[in-house]
mmCIF file of C-alpha atoms in Angstrom:
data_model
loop_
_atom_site.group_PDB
_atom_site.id
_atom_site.type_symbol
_atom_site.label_atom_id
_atom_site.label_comp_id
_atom_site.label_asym_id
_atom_site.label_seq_id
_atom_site.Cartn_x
_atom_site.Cartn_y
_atom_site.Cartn_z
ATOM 1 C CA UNK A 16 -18.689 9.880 -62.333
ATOM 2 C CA UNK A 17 -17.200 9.392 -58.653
ATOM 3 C CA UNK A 18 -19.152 9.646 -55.724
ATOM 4 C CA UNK A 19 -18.695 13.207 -53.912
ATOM 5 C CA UNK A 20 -17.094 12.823 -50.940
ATOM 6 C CA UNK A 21 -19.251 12.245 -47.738
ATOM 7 C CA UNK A 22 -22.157 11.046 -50.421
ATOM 8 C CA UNK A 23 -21.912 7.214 -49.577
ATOM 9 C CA UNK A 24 -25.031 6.698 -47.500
ATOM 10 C CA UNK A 25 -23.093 6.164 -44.356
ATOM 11 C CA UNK A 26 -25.375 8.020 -41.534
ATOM 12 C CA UNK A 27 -25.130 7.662 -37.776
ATOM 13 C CA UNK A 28 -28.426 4.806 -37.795
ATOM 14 C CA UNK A 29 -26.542 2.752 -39.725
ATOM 15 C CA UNK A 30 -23.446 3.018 -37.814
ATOM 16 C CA UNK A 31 -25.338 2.525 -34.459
ATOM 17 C CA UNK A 32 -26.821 -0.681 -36.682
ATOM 18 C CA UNK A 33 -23.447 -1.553 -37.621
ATOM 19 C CA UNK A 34 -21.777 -1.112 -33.824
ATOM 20 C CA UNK A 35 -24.125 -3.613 -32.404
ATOM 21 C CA UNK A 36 -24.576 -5.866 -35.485
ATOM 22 C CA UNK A 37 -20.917 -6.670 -35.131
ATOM 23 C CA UNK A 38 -21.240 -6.669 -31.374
ATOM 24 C CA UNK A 39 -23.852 -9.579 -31.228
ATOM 25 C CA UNK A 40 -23.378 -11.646 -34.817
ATOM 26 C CA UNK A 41 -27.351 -11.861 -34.788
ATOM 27 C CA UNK A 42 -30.102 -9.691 -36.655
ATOM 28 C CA UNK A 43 -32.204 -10.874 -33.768
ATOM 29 C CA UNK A 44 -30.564 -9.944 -30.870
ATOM 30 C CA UNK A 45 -29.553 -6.611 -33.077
ATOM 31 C CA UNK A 46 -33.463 -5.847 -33.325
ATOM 32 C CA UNK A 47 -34.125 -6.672 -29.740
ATOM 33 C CA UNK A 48 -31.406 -4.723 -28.267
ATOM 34 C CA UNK A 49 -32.566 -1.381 -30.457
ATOM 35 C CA UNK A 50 -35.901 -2.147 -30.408
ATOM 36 C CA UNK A 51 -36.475 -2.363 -34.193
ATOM 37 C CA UNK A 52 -38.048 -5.269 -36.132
ATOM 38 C CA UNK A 53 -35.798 -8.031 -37.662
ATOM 39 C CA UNK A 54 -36.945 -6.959 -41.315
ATOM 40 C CA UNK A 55 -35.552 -3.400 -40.623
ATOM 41 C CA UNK A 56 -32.505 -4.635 -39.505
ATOM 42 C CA UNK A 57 -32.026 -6.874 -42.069
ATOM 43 C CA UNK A 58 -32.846 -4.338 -44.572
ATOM 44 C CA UNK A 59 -30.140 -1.967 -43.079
ATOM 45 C CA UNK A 60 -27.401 -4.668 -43.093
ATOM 46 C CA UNK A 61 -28.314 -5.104 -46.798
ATOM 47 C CA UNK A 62 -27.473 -1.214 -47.085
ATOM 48 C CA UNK A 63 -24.719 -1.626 -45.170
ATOM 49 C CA UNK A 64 -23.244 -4.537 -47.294
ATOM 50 C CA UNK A 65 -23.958 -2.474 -50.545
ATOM 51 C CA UNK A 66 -21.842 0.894 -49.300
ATOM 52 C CA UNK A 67 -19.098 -0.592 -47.532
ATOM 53 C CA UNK A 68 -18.332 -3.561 -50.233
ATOM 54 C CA UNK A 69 -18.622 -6.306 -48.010
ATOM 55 C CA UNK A 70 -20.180 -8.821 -46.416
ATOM 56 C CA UNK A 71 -19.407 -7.954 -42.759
ATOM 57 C CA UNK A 72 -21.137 -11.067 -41.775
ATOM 58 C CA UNK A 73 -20.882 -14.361 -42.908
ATOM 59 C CA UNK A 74 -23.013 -17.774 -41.665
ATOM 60 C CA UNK A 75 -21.194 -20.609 -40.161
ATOM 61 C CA UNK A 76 -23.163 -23.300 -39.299
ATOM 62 C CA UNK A 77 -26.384 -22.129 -37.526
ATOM 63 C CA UNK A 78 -24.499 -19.006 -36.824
ATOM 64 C CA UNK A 79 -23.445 -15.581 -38.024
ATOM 65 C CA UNK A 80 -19.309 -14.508 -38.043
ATOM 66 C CA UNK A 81 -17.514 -11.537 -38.888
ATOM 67 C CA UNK A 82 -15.718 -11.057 -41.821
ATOM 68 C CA UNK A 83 -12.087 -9.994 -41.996
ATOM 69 C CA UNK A 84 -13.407 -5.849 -42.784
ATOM 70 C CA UNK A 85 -16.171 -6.863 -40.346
ATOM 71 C CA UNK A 86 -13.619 -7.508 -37.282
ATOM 72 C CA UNK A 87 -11.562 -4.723 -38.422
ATOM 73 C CA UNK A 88 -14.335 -1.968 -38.564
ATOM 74 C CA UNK A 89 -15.918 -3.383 -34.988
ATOM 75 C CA UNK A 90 -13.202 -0.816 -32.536
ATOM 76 C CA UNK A 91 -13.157 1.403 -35.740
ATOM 77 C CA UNK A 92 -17.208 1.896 -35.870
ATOM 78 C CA UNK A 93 -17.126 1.814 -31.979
ATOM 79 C CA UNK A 94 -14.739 4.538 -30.736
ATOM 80 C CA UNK A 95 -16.438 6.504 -33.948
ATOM 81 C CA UNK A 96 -19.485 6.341 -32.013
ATOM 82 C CA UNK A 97 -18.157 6.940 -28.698
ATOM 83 C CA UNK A 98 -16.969 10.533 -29.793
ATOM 84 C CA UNK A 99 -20.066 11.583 -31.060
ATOM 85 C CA UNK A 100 -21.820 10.341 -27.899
ATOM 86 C CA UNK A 101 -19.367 12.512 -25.806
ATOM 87 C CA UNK A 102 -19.704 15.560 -28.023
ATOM 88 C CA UNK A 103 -23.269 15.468 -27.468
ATOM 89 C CA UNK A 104 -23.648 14.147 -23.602
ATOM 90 C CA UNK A 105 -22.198 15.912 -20.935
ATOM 91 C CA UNK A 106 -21.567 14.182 -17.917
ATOM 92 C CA UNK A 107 -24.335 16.148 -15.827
ATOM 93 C CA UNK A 108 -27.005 14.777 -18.266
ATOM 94 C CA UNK A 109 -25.521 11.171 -18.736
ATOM 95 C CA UNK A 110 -28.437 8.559 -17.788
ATOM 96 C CA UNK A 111 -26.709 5.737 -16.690
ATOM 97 C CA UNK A 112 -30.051 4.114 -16.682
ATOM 98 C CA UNK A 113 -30.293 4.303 -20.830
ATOM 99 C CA UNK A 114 -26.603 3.408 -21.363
ATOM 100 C CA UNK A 115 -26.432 0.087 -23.446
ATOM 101 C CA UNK A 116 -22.899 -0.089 -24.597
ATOM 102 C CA UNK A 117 -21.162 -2.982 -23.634
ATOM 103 C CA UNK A 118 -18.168 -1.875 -20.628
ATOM 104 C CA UNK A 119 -15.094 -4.040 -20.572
ATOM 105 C CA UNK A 120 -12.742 -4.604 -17.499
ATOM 106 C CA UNK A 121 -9.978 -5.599 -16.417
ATOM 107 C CA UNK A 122 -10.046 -6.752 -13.199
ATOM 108 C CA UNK A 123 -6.939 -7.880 -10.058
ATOM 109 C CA UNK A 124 -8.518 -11.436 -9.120
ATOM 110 C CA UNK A 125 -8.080 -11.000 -5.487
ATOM 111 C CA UNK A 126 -11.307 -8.424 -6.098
ATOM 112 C CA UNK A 127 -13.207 -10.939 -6.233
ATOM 113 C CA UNK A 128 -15.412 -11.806 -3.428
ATOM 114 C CA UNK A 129 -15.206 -8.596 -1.690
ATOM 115 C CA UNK A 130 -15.683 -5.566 -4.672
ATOM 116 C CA UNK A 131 -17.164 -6.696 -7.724
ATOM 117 C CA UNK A 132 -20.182 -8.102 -6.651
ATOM 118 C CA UNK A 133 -21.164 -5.315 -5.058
ATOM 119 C CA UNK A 134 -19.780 -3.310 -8.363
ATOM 120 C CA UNK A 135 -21.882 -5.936 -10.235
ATOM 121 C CA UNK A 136 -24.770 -5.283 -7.876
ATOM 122 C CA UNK A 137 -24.627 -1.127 -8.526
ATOM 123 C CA UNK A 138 -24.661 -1.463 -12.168
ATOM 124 C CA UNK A 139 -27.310 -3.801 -12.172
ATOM 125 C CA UNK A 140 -29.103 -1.080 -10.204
ATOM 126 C CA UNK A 141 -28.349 1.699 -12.291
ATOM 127 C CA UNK A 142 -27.335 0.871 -15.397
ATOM 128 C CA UNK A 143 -29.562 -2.435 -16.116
ATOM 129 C CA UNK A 144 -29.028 -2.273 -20.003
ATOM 130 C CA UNK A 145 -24.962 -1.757 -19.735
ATOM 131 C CA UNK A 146 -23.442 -5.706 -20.327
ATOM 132 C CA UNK A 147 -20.190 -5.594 -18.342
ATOM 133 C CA UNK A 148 -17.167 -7.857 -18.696
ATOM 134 C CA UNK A 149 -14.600 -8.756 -15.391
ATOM 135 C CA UNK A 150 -12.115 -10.336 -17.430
ATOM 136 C CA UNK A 151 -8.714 -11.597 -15.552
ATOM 137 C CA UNK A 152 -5.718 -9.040 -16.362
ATOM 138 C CA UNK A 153 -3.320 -10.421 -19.248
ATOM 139 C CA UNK A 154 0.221 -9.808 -20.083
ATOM 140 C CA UNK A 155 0.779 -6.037 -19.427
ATOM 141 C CA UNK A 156 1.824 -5.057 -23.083
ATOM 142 C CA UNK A 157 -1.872 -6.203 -24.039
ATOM 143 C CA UNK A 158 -3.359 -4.032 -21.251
ATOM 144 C CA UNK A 159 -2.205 -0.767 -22.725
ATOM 145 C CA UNK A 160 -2.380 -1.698 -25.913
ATOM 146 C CA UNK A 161 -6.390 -2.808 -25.914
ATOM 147 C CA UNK A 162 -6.725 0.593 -23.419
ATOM 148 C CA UNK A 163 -4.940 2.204 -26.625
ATOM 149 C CA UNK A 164 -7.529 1.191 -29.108
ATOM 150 C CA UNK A 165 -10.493 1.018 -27.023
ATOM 151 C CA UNK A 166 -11.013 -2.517 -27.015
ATOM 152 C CA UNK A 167 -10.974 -2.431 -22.890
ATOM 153 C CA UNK A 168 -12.285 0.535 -20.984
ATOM 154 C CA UNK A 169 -10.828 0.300 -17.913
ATOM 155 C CA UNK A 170 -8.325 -1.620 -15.285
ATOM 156 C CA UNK A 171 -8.591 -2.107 -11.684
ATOM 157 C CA UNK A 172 -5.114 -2.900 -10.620
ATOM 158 C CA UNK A 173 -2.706 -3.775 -7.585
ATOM 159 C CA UNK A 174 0.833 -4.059 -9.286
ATOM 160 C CA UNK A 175 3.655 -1.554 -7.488
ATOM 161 C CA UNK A 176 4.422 0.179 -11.178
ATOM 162 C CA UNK A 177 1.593 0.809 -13.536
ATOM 163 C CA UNK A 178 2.010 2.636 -16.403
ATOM 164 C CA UNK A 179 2.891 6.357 -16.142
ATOM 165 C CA UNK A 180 1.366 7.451 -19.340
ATOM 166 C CA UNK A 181 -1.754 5.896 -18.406
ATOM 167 C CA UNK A 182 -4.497 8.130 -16.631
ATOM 168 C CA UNK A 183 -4.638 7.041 -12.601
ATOM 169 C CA UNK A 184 -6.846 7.075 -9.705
ATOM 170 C CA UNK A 185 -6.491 5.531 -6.392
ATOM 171 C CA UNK A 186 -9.207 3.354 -4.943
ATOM 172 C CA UNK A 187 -7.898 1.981 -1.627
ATOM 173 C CA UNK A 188 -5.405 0.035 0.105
ATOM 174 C CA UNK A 189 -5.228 -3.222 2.524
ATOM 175 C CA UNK A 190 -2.807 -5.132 4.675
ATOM 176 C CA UNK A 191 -0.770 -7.797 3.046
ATOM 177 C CA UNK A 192 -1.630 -10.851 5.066
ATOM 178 C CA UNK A 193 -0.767 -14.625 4.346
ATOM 179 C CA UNK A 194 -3.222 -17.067 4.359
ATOM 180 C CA UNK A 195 -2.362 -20.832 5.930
ATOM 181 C CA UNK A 196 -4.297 -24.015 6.787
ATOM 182 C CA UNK A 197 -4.464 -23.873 10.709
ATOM 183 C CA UNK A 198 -2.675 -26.977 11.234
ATOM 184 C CA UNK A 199 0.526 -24.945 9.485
ATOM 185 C CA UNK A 200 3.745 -25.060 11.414
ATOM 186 C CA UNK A 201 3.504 -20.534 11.393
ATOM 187 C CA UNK A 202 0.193 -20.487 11.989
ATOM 188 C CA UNK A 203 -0.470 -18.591 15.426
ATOM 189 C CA UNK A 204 2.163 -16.439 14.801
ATOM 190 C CA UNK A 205 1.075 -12.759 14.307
ATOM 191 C CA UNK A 206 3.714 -11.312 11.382
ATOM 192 C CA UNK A 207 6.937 -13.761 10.111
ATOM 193 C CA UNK A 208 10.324 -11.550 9.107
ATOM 194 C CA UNK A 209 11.148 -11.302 5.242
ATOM 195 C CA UNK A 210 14.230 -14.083 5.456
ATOM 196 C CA UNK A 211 11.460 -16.576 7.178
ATOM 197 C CA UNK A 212 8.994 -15.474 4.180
ATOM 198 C CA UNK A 213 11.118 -16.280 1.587
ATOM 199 C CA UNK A 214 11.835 -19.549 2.948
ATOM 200 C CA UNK A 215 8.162 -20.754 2.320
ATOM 201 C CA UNK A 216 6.572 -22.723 -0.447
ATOM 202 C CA UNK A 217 4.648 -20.224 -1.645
ATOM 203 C CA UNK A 218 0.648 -20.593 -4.179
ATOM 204 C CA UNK A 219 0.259 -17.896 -6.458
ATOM 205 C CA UNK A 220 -2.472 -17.025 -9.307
ATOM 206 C CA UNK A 221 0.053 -15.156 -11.306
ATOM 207 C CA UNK A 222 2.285 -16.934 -13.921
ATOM 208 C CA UNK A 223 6.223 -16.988 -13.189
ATOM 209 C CA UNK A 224 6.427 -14.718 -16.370
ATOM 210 C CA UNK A 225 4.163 -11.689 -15.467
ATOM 211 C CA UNK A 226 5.647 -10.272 -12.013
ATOM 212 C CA UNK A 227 5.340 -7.106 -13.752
ATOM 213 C CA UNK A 228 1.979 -7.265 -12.927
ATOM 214 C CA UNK A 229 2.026 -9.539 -9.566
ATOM 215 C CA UNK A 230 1.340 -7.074 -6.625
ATOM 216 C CA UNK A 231 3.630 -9.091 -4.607
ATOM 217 C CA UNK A 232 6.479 -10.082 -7.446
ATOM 218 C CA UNK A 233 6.190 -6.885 -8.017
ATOM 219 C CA UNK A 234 7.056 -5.612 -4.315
ATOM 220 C CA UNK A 235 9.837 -8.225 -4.130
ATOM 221 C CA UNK A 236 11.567 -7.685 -7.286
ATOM 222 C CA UNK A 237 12.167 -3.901 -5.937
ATOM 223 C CA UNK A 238 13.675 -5.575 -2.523
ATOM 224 C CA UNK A 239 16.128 -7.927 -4.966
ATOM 225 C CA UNK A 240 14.437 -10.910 -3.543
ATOM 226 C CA UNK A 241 12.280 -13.974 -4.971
ATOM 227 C CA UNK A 242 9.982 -16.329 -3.105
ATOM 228 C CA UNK A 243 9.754 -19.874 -4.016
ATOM 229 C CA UNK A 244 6.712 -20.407 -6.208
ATOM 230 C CA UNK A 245 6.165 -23.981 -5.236
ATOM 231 C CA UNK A 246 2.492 -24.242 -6.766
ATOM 232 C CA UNK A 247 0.663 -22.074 -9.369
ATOM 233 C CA UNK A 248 -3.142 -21.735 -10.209
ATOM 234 C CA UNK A 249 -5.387 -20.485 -12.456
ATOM 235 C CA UNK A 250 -8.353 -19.357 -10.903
ATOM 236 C CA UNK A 251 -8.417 -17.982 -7.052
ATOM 237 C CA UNK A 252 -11.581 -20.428 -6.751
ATOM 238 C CA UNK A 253 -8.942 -23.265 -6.225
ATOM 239 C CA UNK A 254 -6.572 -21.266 -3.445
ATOM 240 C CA UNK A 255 -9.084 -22.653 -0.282
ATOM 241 C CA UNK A 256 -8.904 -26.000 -1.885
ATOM 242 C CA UNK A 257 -5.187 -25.988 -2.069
ATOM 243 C CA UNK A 258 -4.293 -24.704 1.091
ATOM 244 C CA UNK A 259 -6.264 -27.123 3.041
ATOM 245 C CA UNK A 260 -4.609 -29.925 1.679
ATOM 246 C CA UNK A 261 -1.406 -28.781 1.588
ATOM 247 C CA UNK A 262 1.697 -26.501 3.718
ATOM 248 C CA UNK A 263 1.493 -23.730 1.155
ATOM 249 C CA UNK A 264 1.225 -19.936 2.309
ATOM 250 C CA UNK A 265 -0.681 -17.525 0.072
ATOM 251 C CA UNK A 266 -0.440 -14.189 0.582
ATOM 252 C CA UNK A 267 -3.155 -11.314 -0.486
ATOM 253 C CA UNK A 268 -4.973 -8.480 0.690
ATOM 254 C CA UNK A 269 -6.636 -8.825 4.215
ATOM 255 C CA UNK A 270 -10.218 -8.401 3.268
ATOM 256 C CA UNK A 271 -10.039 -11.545 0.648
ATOM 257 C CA UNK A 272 -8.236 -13.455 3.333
ATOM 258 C CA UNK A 273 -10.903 -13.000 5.960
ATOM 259 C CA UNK A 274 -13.611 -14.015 3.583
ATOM 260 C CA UNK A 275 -11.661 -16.991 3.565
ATOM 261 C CA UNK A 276 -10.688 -17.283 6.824
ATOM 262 C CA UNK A 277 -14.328 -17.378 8.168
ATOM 263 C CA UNK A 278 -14.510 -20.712 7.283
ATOM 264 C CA UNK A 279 -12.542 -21.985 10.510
ATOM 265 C CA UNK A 280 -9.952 -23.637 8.428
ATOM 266 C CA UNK A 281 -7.731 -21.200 7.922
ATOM 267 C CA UNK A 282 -4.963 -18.630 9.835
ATOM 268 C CA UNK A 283 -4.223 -15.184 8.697
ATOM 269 C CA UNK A 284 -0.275 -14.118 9.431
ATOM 270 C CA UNK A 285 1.060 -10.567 8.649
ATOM 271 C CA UNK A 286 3.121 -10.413 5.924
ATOM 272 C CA UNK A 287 6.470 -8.869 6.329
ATOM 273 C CA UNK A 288 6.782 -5.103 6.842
ATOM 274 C CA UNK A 289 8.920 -4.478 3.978
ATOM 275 C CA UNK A 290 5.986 -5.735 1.318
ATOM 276 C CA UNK A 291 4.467 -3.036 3.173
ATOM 277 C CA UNK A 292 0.659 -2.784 1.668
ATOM 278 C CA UNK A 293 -1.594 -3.447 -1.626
ATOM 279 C CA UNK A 294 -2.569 -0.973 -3.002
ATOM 280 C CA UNK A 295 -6.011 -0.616 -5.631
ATOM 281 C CA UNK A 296 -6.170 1.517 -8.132
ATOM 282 C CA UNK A 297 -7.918 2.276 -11.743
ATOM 283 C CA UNK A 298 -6.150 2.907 -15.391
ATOM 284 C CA UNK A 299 -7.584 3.905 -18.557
ATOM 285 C CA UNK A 300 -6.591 5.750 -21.394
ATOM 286 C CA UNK A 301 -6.757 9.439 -22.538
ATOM 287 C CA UNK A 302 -8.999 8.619 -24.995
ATOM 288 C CA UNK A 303 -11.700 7.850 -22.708
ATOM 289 C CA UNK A 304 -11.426 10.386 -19.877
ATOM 290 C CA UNK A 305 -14.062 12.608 -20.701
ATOM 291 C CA UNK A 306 -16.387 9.564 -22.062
ATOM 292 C CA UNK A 307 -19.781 10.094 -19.576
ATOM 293 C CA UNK A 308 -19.902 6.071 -19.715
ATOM 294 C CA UNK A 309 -16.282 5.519 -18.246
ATOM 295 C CA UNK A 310 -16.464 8.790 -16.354
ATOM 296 C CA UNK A 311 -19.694 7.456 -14.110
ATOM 297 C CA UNK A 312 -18.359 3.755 -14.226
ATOM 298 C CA UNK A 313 -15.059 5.263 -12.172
ATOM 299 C CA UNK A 314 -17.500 7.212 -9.745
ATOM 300 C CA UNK A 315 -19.107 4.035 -9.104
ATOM 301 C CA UNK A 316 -15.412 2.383 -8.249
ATOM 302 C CA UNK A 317 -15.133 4.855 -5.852
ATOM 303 C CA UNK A 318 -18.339 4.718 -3.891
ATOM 304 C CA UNK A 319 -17.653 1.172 -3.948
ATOM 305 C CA UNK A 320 -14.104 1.583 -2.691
ATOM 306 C CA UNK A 321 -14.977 3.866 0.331
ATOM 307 C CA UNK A 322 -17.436 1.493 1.629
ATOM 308 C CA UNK A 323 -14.918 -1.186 1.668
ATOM 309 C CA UNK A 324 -12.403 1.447 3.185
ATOM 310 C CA UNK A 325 -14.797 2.097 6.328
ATOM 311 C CA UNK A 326 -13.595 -1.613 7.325
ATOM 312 C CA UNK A 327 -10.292 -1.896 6.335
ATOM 313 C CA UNK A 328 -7.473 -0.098 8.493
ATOM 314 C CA UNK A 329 -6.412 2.994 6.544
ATOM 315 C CA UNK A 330 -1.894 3.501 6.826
ATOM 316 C CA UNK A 331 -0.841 6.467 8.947
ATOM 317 C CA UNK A 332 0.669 8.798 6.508
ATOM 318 C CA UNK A 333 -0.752 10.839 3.830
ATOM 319 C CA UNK A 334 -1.308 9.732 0.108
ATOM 320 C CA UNK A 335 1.653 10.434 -1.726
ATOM 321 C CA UNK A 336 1.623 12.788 -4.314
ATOM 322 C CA UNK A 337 1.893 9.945 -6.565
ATOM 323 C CA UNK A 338 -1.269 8.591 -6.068
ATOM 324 C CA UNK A 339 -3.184 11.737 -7.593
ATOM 325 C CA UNK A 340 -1.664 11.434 -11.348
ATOM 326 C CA UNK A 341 -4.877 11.379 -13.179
ATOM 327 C CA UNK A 342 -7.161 13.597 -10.797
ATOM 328 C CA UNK A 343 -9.498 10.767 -10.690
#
């Protein structure tokens, strides 16, 4: 006789079981983090391997992996979960304070040293159970398609052209400066002409293939020029290092160049006009914009954001109407 439908055992404990069972790979950490004993959860990953017909995790070595159905059901099990939280949490009762799901950014480098540690320092503060991932921004077509599924919550971005399908807020914008060793030939100088800009040997954390999502690429691609990418890094860690050793420019927003420039070593020119300035901003998908969890987390972006703003020259004109798509 088949199973009625809806009959299979399948309730929201186990799913909650399930979410962070496939989240961690341990029945440990699993019983910690929902403050159950390791025999319960054990018990319920037994039930859970009995109604779903499979394993969902498998040892290797001294450790625990997800199966094939297991990886599969992890964004599945997830954004299941996610809905039901939002149909029963409105954003005036969200506690940011009990909110354990794991958040997952995607963050513009250059944020660095001046926004997300005090991001990192706010949710800390608030939201002490939520583990939150900065992870570098990829190739754009994996962007919106991990925004699409729900593997990533949200982007902070600087490119000229995001997305326009993509909900949008703006956060703030900056100067573009460059940033030079102070025994640089330009150095002194306060802004160098576009010609004398693309002239340079230029360092740059963003891969010759992405300028789709290089804030300054970006900005030059819609001018029909190119600068001369004469050294490439991985990590903005390295850009003091390389500057000081070498005649390279690199050029980014004014408050990550003055962190660097209070070292002494280094010079801060003005870009040229026509890159005009960077501008921050968050994306994330429809699917999430009524989520409490993402809906606080971009509240928090823009507390943070305004008390960068108080210290960074704000441009003359009015936001365009643009910059609203989303209404934040």
């Amino acid at each position: 006789m088949a199973t009625p439908a809806g009959d299979h055992g399948l309730d929201l404990r186990l799913m909650r079981i399930l979410d962070v069972l496939l989240d961690e790979c341990s029945v440990s950490k699993t019983a910690t983090i929902l403050g159950q004993s390791q025999p319960s959860v054990s018990l319920a990953l037994k039930r859970l391997r009995e109604i779903l017909g499979d394993p969902l995790l498998v040892r290797s070595g001294v450790k625990l992996i997800p199966t094939e159905k297991g990886i599969a059901l992890r964004a599945q099990v997830s954004n299941i979960l996610r809905e039901i939280d939002a149909l029963a949490v409105s954003e005036d009762t969200f506690d940011p304070a009990s909110y354990n799901r794991r958040f997952r950014v995607y963050a513009a480098n250059c944020l660095g040293t001046f926004f997300m540690p005090r991001i990192g320092e706010l949710v800390r503060r608030e939201a002490p159970n939520m583990p939150l991932d900065f992870c570098t921004i990829p190739e754009e077509s994996r962007i919106f398609t991990e925004l699409e599924q729900g593997k990533l919550d949200l982007v902070i971005g600087n490119w000229p052209m995001p997305r326009d399908y993509l909900r949008f807020a703006p956060l703030l914008e900056t100067d573009i400066v460059l940033v030079m060793r102070n025994e640089h030939p330009l150095a002194g100088r306060s802004r160098i002409d576009l010609q004398d800009y693309l002239n340079l040997d230029h360092l740059s954390p963003t891969p010759h293939t992405s300028p789709a999502i290089s804030p300054i690429d970006g900005q030059l691609a819609q001018l029909d020029a190119k600068r001369e990418i004469a050294m490439s890094v991985a990590e903005f860690t390295l850009v003091p290092h390389m500057l000081a050793r070498t005649d390279l420019v690199f050029t980014s927003s004014r408050p990550f160049a003055e962190q660097m420039a209070q070292s002494g070593a280094f010079s801060i020119v003005g870009a040229p006009e026509e890159l005009a300035r960077m501008s921050f901003y968050t994306l994330w998908h429809e699917r999430s914009h009524l989520s409490p969890g993402n809906q606080w987390f971009r509240k928090l972006l823009r507390r943070v954001a305004r008390e960068i703003s108080e210290f960074t020259p704000r441009p003359s004109s009015e936001t365009s109407p643009e910059a609203i798509r989303g209404n934040q």
